[in-house]
Amino acid sequence: MESFGAIGTVLGCSAGIAVGGLVFAACKLGLLYQLFHKTETKSPRHGGESVAEVLRAHGVKYVFTLVGGHISPILVACEKLGIRIVDTRHEATAVFAADAVARLSGTVGIAAVTAGPGLTNTVTAVKNAQMAESPLLLMGGAAGTLLQGRGALQDIDQMSLFKPLCKFCASIRTIREIVPTVRKALAIAQSGTPGPVFIEFPIDTLYPYHLVSKEFGVKNPPKGLMGKIVSWYLNNHLMNLFAGAWETRDMSPLPVDIPQATDDQVQKCIELVSRAKKPVILLGSQATLPPTPADDISIEVFFGNDLGIPCFLGGMSRGMLGKDSPIHIRQNRRDALKEADVVLLAGTVCDFRLSYGRVLNRRSKIIAVNRDKSQLMKNSDMFWKPTIAIQGDAGSFLVRLSNGLKGHRCPEEWPQSLKAGDMTKENANRAKADEKTERHLNPLKVLHCVDELMAEDSIIVADGGDFVGSAAYIMRPRGPMRWLDPGAFGTLGVGGGFALGAKLCRPESEVWIVYGDGSLGYSVAEFDTFTRHKTPVIAVVGNDACWSQISREQVPILGSNVACGLAFTDYHIVTDGYGGKGYLVGREDEDRLSDIISQAQRETQEGKATLLNVLIGKTNFREGSISV
């Protein structure tokens, strides 16, 4: 009897496993879902419409793209719903433009590109967005769900490519997944430390049922058992793909999670700063992120409460103090940090830009605020130690700190002494701008002239090495969110995309691209985009026919200029060919440099993208700067 009982137990377990296996298979094949959700085989709707509806519900105004058949339904549906489609001449430009929109609008930037090479062309731009902490959604086409891994056109393992670069990656498998997946991706892009997210859309999830069934359905009645099994599987896959596709779903934005400093942490910082005699604030790009608008931080922290604490600005935070603030210190940062008794790293990271933390005085009290824990503590195990480390939003923290310090003011002699040193260095730089170069124009003089003539609402886009490095010292953005550079990745080629996104976000503003002649080669074709999409920008190109930032060190160290030489190319003629207006500016034009720049500004106001191809000579202004 016991053996019969054991047999019964085994059979019962086996039956349970079998039933469980059948239920799992039924779920996997979508059989249970199809019992309760209809497949509308006559509906002309397609998955691109679901994408567009979610984007519209999230306030998306622009989708940047380079068109491809895999993603056409998304683009057409977005256009029908009033979302502007902006097509570029390279997929990287589309992502750079989305990055700029994300930075300037406080929303998620959107780019859509086709499968395979369309997506691989975006890798550098996506990595740049990750390191710059820009929230953007990249949507990519893909081979059909049943054809992936079977040698379909442009079919590669795209998910493995983007998982190291993105906060969230998803591959749509049924149309009903589109709405919840896009909503989730948009929320994740903005939560915590912002960054890029990626969604892959197989082509059969985007086109309507009648086209997908024609392409992937069974065309001839099968013969034999295996043929009938395959036929059933294909038909079921198709029905499951569209099951419940057009049911009403919530499109609204999901909550965004942003880490904040605790009240106790803020109070400790208030006490530390209030006792400081020589405090310094180092403001990084992260301080410009939502939810606190950069304008509010500028007004409340630096003008309203008037704490008088000297500040060094980096990345996107340039311009937060306006053009001529007495507390904005631009020079001699290393010396100031040696003297400071309290240093506030507000979104600033101790990476190569701060010599990995070695420039910080070990006797200083250091307050570090960053959303990303790894960035917050970068190199703290070697060269520096935070007194207070806060994983939280830097902008919101600054407002709370400032409100807690109302009535307090930094001893005036401290910022005054730093400003005096600043002015001494600025005057020396200005004198260097008046020196004659061996040939062509002095690049420093050119940059000073542009800085003096550009409009007060100008946005400056930095794309280059040596010429742009000089511009960072000379050109002064007039307000918050008026400086765009690639960030920590140091990527060349951002100019065209950043300027495109900036001009769309701020159509009334002058948008200046400061190009090196090397970096211009990456996006000069986007002058065609500026023309077609009526986004007139102004580019000033420092043309010294050389990759000077590399050459400066390569030649004295290694004794060769190999691969560093370029030509004094007629970039102004290239611009004309793309429908813009180009100017060649050389030494013979030195006396009328201001007039030429003003003429370019007028051309831009009249709707034409312009480029100043400025032939420049060599100076020793950035001697000692390195590019590794």
XYZ file of N, CA and C in Angstrom, residues 218-431:
642
model
N 1.203 33.181 -42.793
C 1.343 32.002 -43.654
C 0.661 32.278 -44.984
N 1.399 32.107 -46.079
C 0.866 32.467 -47.391
C 0.174 31.284 -48.087
N 0.665 30.067 -47.867
C 0.077 28.890 -48.495
C -0.335 27.878 -47.422
N -1.480 27.193 -47.614
C -1.910 26.195 -46.619
C -0.830 25.125 -46.453
N -0.432 24.844 -45.224
C 0.650 23.877 -44.999
C 0.174 22.433 -45.187
N 1.132 21.576 -45.496
C 0.865 20.143 -45.582
C 1.718 19.421 -44.549
N 1.166 18.427 -43.960
C 1.926 17.663 -42.977
C 1.797 18.257 -41.589
N 2.117 17.436 -40.585
C 1.952 17.835 -39.190
C 2.857 19.024 -38.834
N 4.145 18.930 -39.212
C 5.074 20.007 -38.854
C 4.652 21.322 -39.497
N 4.192 21.253 -40.724
C 3.735 22.466 -41.405
C 2.557 23.089 -40.682
N 1.643 22.253 -40.202
C 0.476 22.777 -39.487
C 0.862 23.372 -38.136
N 1.846 22.747 -37.479
C 2.321 23.286 -36.190
C 2.957 24.656 -36.410
N 3.801 24.777 -37.429
C 4.458 26.049 -37.735
C 3.423 27.102 -38.102
N 2.429 26.674 -38.901
C 1.376 27.593 -39.313
C 0.605 28.109 -38.096
N 0.262 27.170 -37.189
C -0.456 27.589 -35.969
C 0.391 28.560 -35.146
N 1.679 28.249 -35.013
C 2.566 29.097 -34.210
C 2.650 30.509 -34.793
N 2.811 30.612 -36.103
C 2.920 31.925 -36.743
C 1.628 32.716 -36.596
N 0.506 32.030 -36.792
C -0.780 32.716 -36.676
C -1.029 33.178 -35.244
N -0.695 32.321 -34.278
C -0.866 32.700 -32.875
C 0.047 33.864 -32.512
N 1.288 33.834 -33.015
C 2.232 34.932 -32.734
C 1.670 36.250 -33.252
N 1.109 36.215 -34.439
C 0.538 37.424 -35.038
C -0.659 37.920 -34.225
N -1.533 37.018 -33.828
C -2.704 37.412 -33.047
C -2.298 37.978 -31.686
N -1.292 37.351 -31.064
C -0.820 37.834 -29.762
C -0.133 39.189 -29.889
N 0.548 39.396 -30.995
C 1.246 40.667 -31.245
C 0.266 41.833 -31.174
N -0.928 41.633 -31.703
C -1.912 42.719 -31.778
C -3.027 42.600 -30.734
N -3.024 41.561 -29.901
C -4.081 41.382 -28.905
C -4.096 42.551 -27.912
N -5.249 43.140 -27.717
C -5.406 44.240 -26.767
C -4.644 45.500 -27.140
N -4.229 45.589 -28.396
C -3.353 46.692 -28.808
C -4.001 48.054 -28.647
N -5.294 48.161 -28.912
C -5.920 49.486 -28.969
C -6.849 49.760 -27.792
N -6.683 48.989 -26.727
C -7.453 49.269 -25.513
C -6.973 50.584 -24.882
N -7.880 51.249 -24.198
C -7.552 52.532 -23.567
C -6.528 52.330 -22.454
N -5.472 53.139 -22.484
C -4.424 53.046 -21.476
C -4.052 54.436 -20.966
N -3.552 54.468 -19.757
C -3.114 55.731 -19.157
C -1.830 56.190 -19.850
N -1.850 57.397 -20.384
C -0.689 57.944 -21.092
C 0.086 58.952 -20.237
N -0.444 59.337 -19.100
C 0.108 60.457 -18.332
C 1.484 60.124 -17.763
N 2.283 61.156 -17.472
C 3.635 60.932 -16.929
C 3.613 60.238 -15.575
N 4.554 59.350 -15.381
C 4.743 58.696 -14.093
C 5.543 59.617 -13.166
N 5.455 59.411 -11.852
C 6.235 60.254 -10.928
C 7.733 60.096 -11.170
N 8.460 61.190 -10.975
C 9.913 61.188 -11.131
C 10.548 61.258 -9.752
N 11.505 60.390 -9.507
C 12.153 60.319 -8.196
C 13.477 61.083 -8.224
N 13.567 62.146 -7.437
C 14.781 62.957 -7.375
C 15.287 62.970 -5.934
N 16.508 62.510 -5.695
C 17.029 62.481 -4.314
C 17.252 63.889 -3.777
N 16.945 64.086 -2.511
C 17.108 65.399 -1.878
C 17.903 65.268 -0.575
N 18.607 66.331 -0.234
C 19.313 66.377 1.043
C 18.293 66.382 2.179
N 18.657 65.795 3.308
C 17.779 65.825 4.478
C 17.906 67.179 5.174
N 16.921 67.500 5.998
C 16.976 68.758 6.756
C 18.212 68.799 7.652
N 18.550 67.667 8.227
C 19.706 67.604 9.118
C 21.000 67.882 8.353
N 21.115 67.327 7.149
C 22.304 67.575 6.334
C 22.420 69.049 5.958
N 21.302 69.645 5.561
C 21.313 71.065 5.199
C 21.716 71.918 6.399
N 21.187 71.597 7.581
C 21.503 72.379 8.775
C 22.991 72.291 9.120
N 23.574 71.125 9.014
C 25.011 70.976 9.278
C 25.830 71.825 8.312
N 25.387 71.891 7.060
C 26.103 72.694 6.065
C 25.947 74.188 6.350
N 24.768 74.583 6.791
C 24.535 75.990 7.160
C 25.510 76.398 8.268
N 25.645 75.544 9.250
C 26.548 75.843 10.366
C 27.999 75.919 9.901
N 28.376 75.025 8.988
C 29.756 74.991 8.499
C 30.077 76.246 7.690
N 29.179 76.605 6.783
C 29.410 77.771 5.924
C 29.366 79.065 6.734
N 28.475 79.144 7.701
C 28.335 80.382 8.484
C 29.597 80.699 9.294
N 30.403 79.682 9.605
C 31.634 79.896 10.358
C 32.852 80.130 9.464
N 32.662 79.960 8.151
C 33.794 80.043 7.224
C 34.257 81.481 7.014
N 35.554 81.640 6.873
C 36.146 82.943 6.552
C 36.467 83.040 5.067
N 36.767 81.895 4.469
C 37.142 81.885 3.048
C 36.424 80.738 2.320
N 35.098 80.817 2.224
C 34.364 79.762 1.522
C 34.428 79.941 0.000
N 34.300 78.839 -0.705
C 34.270 78.850 -2.173
C 33.215 77.854 -2.634
N 32.460 78.240 -3.673
C 31.499 77.323 -4.297
C 32.001 76.946 -5.678
N 32.053 75.649 -5.961
C 32.339 75.149 -7.304
C 31.040 74.575 -7.858
N 30.497 75.273 -8.834
C 29.184 74.911 -9.377
C 29.363 74.101 -10.652
N 28.732 72.917 -10.712
C 28.814 72.066 -11.890
C 27.504 72.017 -12.656
N 27.521 71.306 -13.774
C 26.344 71.222 -14.649
C 25.122 70.674 -13.921
N 25.337 69.778 -12.964
C 24.215 69.136 -12.289
C 23.336 70.140 -11.542
N 23.903 71.294 -11.198
C 23.129 72.319 -10.491
C 22.053 72.945 -11.369
N 22.108 72.697 -12.676
C 21.119 73.281 -13.586
C 19.944 72.336 -13.857
N 19.977 71.131 -13.291
C 18.927 70.151 -13.577
C 17.615 70.515 -12.882
N 16.467 70.090 -13.454
C 15.201 70.215 -12.731
C 15.293 69.403 -11.445
N 14.465 69.705 -10.432
C 13.214 70.471 -10.550
C 13.362 71.972 -10.327
N 14.489 72.440 -9.775
C 14.647 73.867 -9.513
C 15.193 74.547 -10.754
N 14.445 75.480 -11.362
C 14.941 76.151 -12.569
C 16.242 76.895 -12.303
N 17.141 76.873 -13.272
C 18.437 77.539 -13.122
C 18.263 79.029 -12.852
N 17.254 79.643 -13.463
C 17.001 81.072 -13.226
C 16.661 81.322 -11.760
N 15.889 80.413 -11.156
C 15.519 80.574 -9.746
C 16.745 80.457 -8.844
N 17.630 79.514 -9.165
C 18.857 79.369 -8.376
C 19.692 80.636 -8.484
N 19.810 81.132 -9.697
C 20.590 82.348 -9.925
C 20.041 83.515 -9.123
N 18.729 83.686 -9.151
C 18.095 84.831 -8.476
C 18.105 84.655 -6.960
N 17.654 83.486 -6.496
C 17.499 83.273 -5.048
C 18.832 83.124 -4.326
N 19.735 82.360 -4.904
C 20.969 82.026 -4.208
C 22.012 83.127 -4.331
N 22.211 83.601 -5.564
C 23.359 84.473 -5.789
C 23.018 85.962 -5.831
N 21.761 86.289 -6.083
C 21.388 87.705 -6.138
C 20.438 88.090 -5.002
N 19.431 87.261 -4.755
C 18.441 87.601 -3.743
C 19.017 87.630 -2.339
N 19.696 86.539 -1.949
C 20.224 86.470 -0.585
C 21.613 87.083 -0.449
N 22.285 87.283 -1.585
C 23.546 88.031 -1.602
C 24.517 87.545 -0.527
N 24.887 86.271 -0.606
C 25.792 85.694 0.386
C 27.227 86.153 0.195
N 27.536 86.582 -1.033
C 28.878 87.096 -1.301
C 29.957 86.032 -1.364
N 29.582 84.763 -1.518
C 30.573 83.678 -1.567
C 31.115 83.568 -2.994
N 32.431 83.625 -3.160
C 32.997 83.522 -4.509
C 32.709 82.164 -5.139
N 32.466 82.182 -6.442
C 32.052 80.972 -7.157
C 32.895 80.751 -8.407
N 33.212 79.500 -8.658
C 33.775 79.071 -9.928
C 32.699 78.245 -10.638
N 32.472 78.545 -11.912
C 31.404 77.893 -12.670
C 32.003 76.983 -13.733
N 31.434 75.806 -13.878
C 31.900 74.867 -14.886
C 30.752 74.266 -15.673
N 31.040 73.866 -16.906
C 30.037 73.212 -17.742
C 28.813 74.076 -17.964
N 27.647 73.452 -17.824
C 26.380 74.136 -18.073
C 26.096 75.250 -17.071
N 26.807 75.280 -15.954
C 26.540 76.331 -14.957
C 27.138 77.680 -15.355
N 27.982 77.683 -16.385
C 28.491 78.967 -16.866
C 27.314 79.872 -17.224
N 27.398 81.113 -16.796
C 26.317 82.063 -17.047
C 25.369 82.214 -15.877
N 25.460 81.349 -14.879
C 24.542 81.413 -13.734
C 24.652 82.740 -12.986
N 25.812 83.387 -13.069
C 26.018 84.657 -12.359
C 26.010 85.853 -13.285
N 25.570 85.650 -14.526
C 25.553 86.765 -15.466
C 26.943 87.063 -16.003
N 27.077 88.231 -16.592
C 28.302 88.570 -17.322
C 29.423 89.091 -16.426
N 29.092 89.946 -15.448
C 30.128 90.650 -14.681
C 29.885 90.604 -13.177
N 29.548 89.466 -12.643
C 29.288 89.370 -11.209
C 30.574 89.509 -10.402
N 30.530 90.265 -9.291
C 31.721 90.419 -8.448
C 32.129 89.138 -7.721
N 31.232 88.148 -7.654
C 31.591 86.900 -6.982
C 31.927 85.778 -7.973
N 31.828 86.071 -9.276
C 32.198 85.069 -10.273
C 33.699 85.176 -10.524
N 34.436 84.153 -10.140
C 35.884 84.121 -10.319
C 36.195 83.145 -11.457
N 36.931 83.612 -12.448
C 37.182 82.822 -13.647
C 38.619 82.299 -13.718
N 39.519 82.890 -12.962
C 40.940 82.558 -13.073
C 41.480 82.073 -11.719
N 42.679 81.499 -11.757
C 43.446 81.152 -10.543
C 42.678 80.246 -9.576
N 41.941 79.285 -10.111
C 41.132 78.415 -9.256
C 41.994 77.586 -8.301
N 43.104 77.086 -8.797
C 43.974 76.253 -7.969
C 44.452 77.021 -6.726
N 44.839 78.281 -6.931
C 45.310 79.103 -5.804
C 44.193 79.362 -4.800
N 42.989 79.637 -5.316
C 41.851 79.899 -4.428
C 41.526 78.677 -3.573
N 41.603 77.492 -4.166
C 41.280 76.269 -3.425
C 42.325 75.963 -2.353
N 43.549 76.398 -2.568
C 44.577 76.199 -1.540
C 44.290 77.034 -0.295
N 43.677 78.204 -0.507
C 43.398 79.111 0.609
C 42.058 78.858 1.287
N 41.107 78.298 0.561
C 39.736 78.176 1.060
C 39.662 77.307 2.308
N 38.817 77.741 3.266
C 38.604 76.908 4.458
C 37.358 76.037 4.346
N 36.415 76.439 3.483
C 35.242 75.605 3.184
C 35.033 75.590 1.669
N 34.901 74.406 1.095
C 34.676 74.256 -0.339
C 33.371 73.488 -0.544
N 32.470 74.077 -1.305
C 31.200 73.425 -1.626
C 31.242 72.937 -3.066
N 31.241 71.631 -3.245
C 31.200 71.011 -4.575
C 29.741 70.742 -4.913
N 29.119 71.674 -5.605
C 27.695 71.563 -5.933
C 27.533 70.975 -7.328
N 27.506 69.653 -7.392
C 27.416 68.982 -8.681
C 28.740 68.905 -9.410
N 29.817 69.316 -8.756
C 31.164 69.242 -9.326
C 31.826 67.950 -8.879
N 32.534 67.299 -9.796
C 33.108 65.982 -9.552
C 34.634 66.071 -9.474
N 35.224 65.315 -8.586
C 36.691 65.288 -8.449
C 37.294 64.301 -9.450
N 37.145 64.617 -10.721
C 37.765 63.814 -11.774
C 38.956 64.597 -12.333
N 39.311 64.383 -13.592
C 40.476 65.052 -14.170
C 40.357 66.573 -14.122
N 39.118 67.087 -14.104
C 38.925 68.540 -14.111
C 39.350 69.189 -12.799
N 39.378 68.416 -11.722
C 39.872 68.900 -10.432
C 41.109 68.111 -10.008
N 41.848 67.632 -11.024
C 43.061 66.852 -10.761
C 42.773 65.723 -9.774
N 41.591 65.095 -9.950
C 41.178 63.925 -9.165
C 41.051 64.230 -7.669
N 40.896 65.525 -7.353
C 40.757 65.947 -5.963
C 42.043 66.448 -5.351
N 43.154 66.362 -6.067
C 44.443 66.771 -5.516
C 44.553 68.283 -5.322
N 43.725 69.065 -6.033
C 43.795 70.522 -5.882
C 43.124 70.992 -4.590
N 42.387 70.109 -3.941
C 41.694 70.497 -2.714
C 42.657 70.445 -1.519
N 42.557 71.449 -0.695
C 43.388 71.534 0.505
C 42.878 70.522 1.538
N 43.750 69.695 2.040
C 43.335 68.664 3.001
C 42.821 69.271 4.307
N 43.162 70.534 4.567
C 42.675 71.193 5.787
C 41.300 71.835 5.579
N 40.866 71.918 4.333
C 39.566 72.525 4.048
C 38.426 71.606 4.467
N 37.332 72.215 4.907
C 36.090 71.476 5.111
C 35.391 71.393 3.759
N 35.062 70.190 3.341
C 34.516 70.010 1.996
C 33.097 69.457 2.080
N 32.169 70.189 1.462
C 30.780 69.740 1.332
C 30.595 69.295 -0.115
N 30.220 68.059 -0.316
C 30.006 67.534 -1.667
C 28.540 67.148 -1.833
N 27.934 67.628 -2.919
C 26.527 67.329 -3.207
C 26.432 66.811 -4.635
N 25.864 65.638 -4.789
C 25.728 65.052 -6.124
C 24.626 64.002 -6.088
N 23.881 63.891 -7.175
C 22.816 62.886 -7.237
C 23.372 61.469 -7.351
N 24.555 61.355 -7.950
C 25.139 60.047 -8.240
C 26.166 59.702 -7.161
N 25.971 58.599 -6.460
C 26.853 58.254 -5.350
C 28.289 58.029 -5.812
N 28.460 57.377 -6.965
C 29.817 57.108 -7.441
C 30.536 58.402 -7.808
N 29.807 59.360 -8.372
C 30.403 60.653 -8.695
C 30.641 61.482 -7.440
N 29.747 61.356 -6.490
C 29.857 62.077 -5.228
C 31.170 61.740 -4.515
N 31.563 60.478 -4.548
C 32.741 60.022 -3.802
C 33.943 59.737 -4.700
N 33.907 60.202 -5.929
C 34.975 59.908 -6.893
C 36.342 60.302 -6.333
N 37.239 59.334 -6.268
C 38.629 59.514 -5.816
C 38.759 59.930 -4.349
N 37.679 59.824 -3.582
C 37.768 60.177 -2.158
C 38.566 59.153 -1.371
N 38.819 58.018 -1.973
C 39.636 57.000 -1.309
C 41.129 57.277 -1.455
N 41.474 58.314 -2.246
C 42.891 58.571 -2.503
C 43.328 59.993 -2.147
N 42.664 60.987 -2.737
C 43.225 62.334 -2.694
C 42.443 63.346 -1.860
N 41.236 63.032 -1.480
C 40.448 63.999 -0.715
C 39.405 63.254 0.096
N 38.820 63.928 1.056
C 37.758 63.342 1.882
C 36.699 64.412 2.126
N 35.433 64.089 1.837
C 34.374 65.063 2.122
C 34.086 65.139 3.612
N 33.889 66.346 4.107
C 33.443 66.527 5.495
C 31.977 66.135 5.614
N 31.197 66.588 4.619
C 29.780 66.206 4.523
C 29.522 65.784 3.085
N 29.053 64.583 2.875
C 28.721 64.075 1.537
C 27.219 63.859 1.445
N 26.591 64.492 0.477
C 25.134 64.449 0.347
C 24.759 63.912 -1.029
N 24.067 62.791 -1.049
C 23.531 62.294 -2.311
C 22.170 62.944 -2.518
N 22.151 63.979 -3.320
C 20.914 64.730 -3.523
C 21.064 65.736 -4.645
N 19.979 66.413 -4.942
C 19.948 67.399 -6.020
C 20.689 68.662 -5.599
N 21.666 69.065 -6.398
C 22.517 70.200 -6.044
C 21.758 71.525 -6.094
N 20.915 71.711 -7.107
C 20.187 72.968 -7.245
C 19.244 73.224 -6.085
N 18.438 72.223 -5.736
C 17.508 72.367 -4.610
C 18.271 72.588 -3.303
N 19.407 71.902 -3.160
C 20.228 72.059 -1.962
C 20.718 73.495 -1.830
N 21.168 74.085 -2.929
C 21.684 75.456 -2.883
C 20.609 76.444 -2.428
N 19.396 76.264 -2.910
C 18.306 77.157 -2.508
C 18.035 77.022 -1.015
N 17.989 75.782 -0.518
C 17.728 75.570 0.909
C 18.872 76.096 1.771
N 20.098 75.886 1.323
C 21.262 76.407 2.049
C 21.228 77.926 2.100
N 20.928 78.539 0.969
C 20.875 80.003 0.885
C 19.800 80.569 1.809
N 18.635 79.942 1.831
C 17.551 80.414 2.705
C 17.933 80.288 4.183
N 18.697 79.248 4.501
C 19.131 79.071 5.880
C 20.232 80.037 6.290
N 20.885 80.652 5.307
C 21.975 81.600 5.582
C 21.549 83.056 5.409
N 20.252 83.311 5.333
C 19.769 84.685 5.159
C 20.339 85.582 6.260
N 20.848 86.718 5.833
C 21.452 87.640 6.783
C 22.947 87.432 6.938
N 23.434 86.275 6.529
C 24.872 86.005 6.607
C 25.548 86.511 5.336
N 26.767 86.998 5.487
C 27.526 87.431 4.317
C 28.994 87.063 4.499
N 29.566 86.542 3.446
C 30.981 86.185 3.447
C 31.832 87.437 3.670
N 32.905 87.376 4.471
C 33.799 88.532 4.636
C 34.243 89.093 3.283
N 34.015 90.389 3.061
C 34.175 90.981 1.728
C 35.590 90.926 1.197
N 36.580 90.961 2.087
C 37.964 91.001 1.608
C 38.355 89.720 0.857
N 37.675 88.606 1.164
C 37.985 87.335 0.499
C 37.597 87.355 -0.982
N 36.322 87.577 -1.357
C 36.003 87.646 -2.792
C 36.713 88.808 -3.489
N 36.946 89.912 -2.771
C 37.625 91.045 -3.392
C 39.059 90.700 -3.782
N 39.745 89.950 -2.916
C 41.123 89.571 -3.235
C 41.171 88.611 -4.425
N 40.197 87.695 -4.478
C 40.141 86.769 -5.610
C 39.798 87.500 -6.903
N 38.895 88.471 -6.792
C 38.505 89.234 -7.977
C 39.671 90.085 -8.477
N 40.477 90.607 -7.551
C 41.636 91.398 -7.959
C 42.612 90.539 -8.761
N 42.841 89.317 -8.276
C 43.696 88.391 -9.019
C 43.087 88.029 -10.358
N 41.766 87.923 -10.369
C 41.030 87.644 -11.593
C 41.270 88.744 -12.626
N 41.141 89.979 -12.185
C 41.279 91.118 -13.094
C 42.705 91.222 -13.624
N 43.678 90.928 -12.786
C 45.074 90.956 -13.233
C 45.289 89.961 -14.372
N 44.748 88.736 -14.185
C 44.883 87.699 -15.221
C 44.084 88.069 -16.465
N 42.895 88.624 -16.273
C 42.062 89.021 -17.415
C 42.751 90.105 -18.237
N 43.357 91.063 -17.550
C 44.051 92.152 -18.255
C 45.253 91.617 -19.030
N 45.944 90.649 -18.438
C 47.079 90.036 -19.134
C 46.599 89.287 -20.378
N 45.470 88.598 -20.247
C 44.903 87.894 -21.399
C 44.476 88.873 -22.482
N 43.921 89.997 -22.040
C 43.474 91.004 -23.005
C 44.670 91.587 -23.755
N 45.763 91.818 -23.034
C 46.971 92.329 -23.672
C 47.507 91.324 -24.690
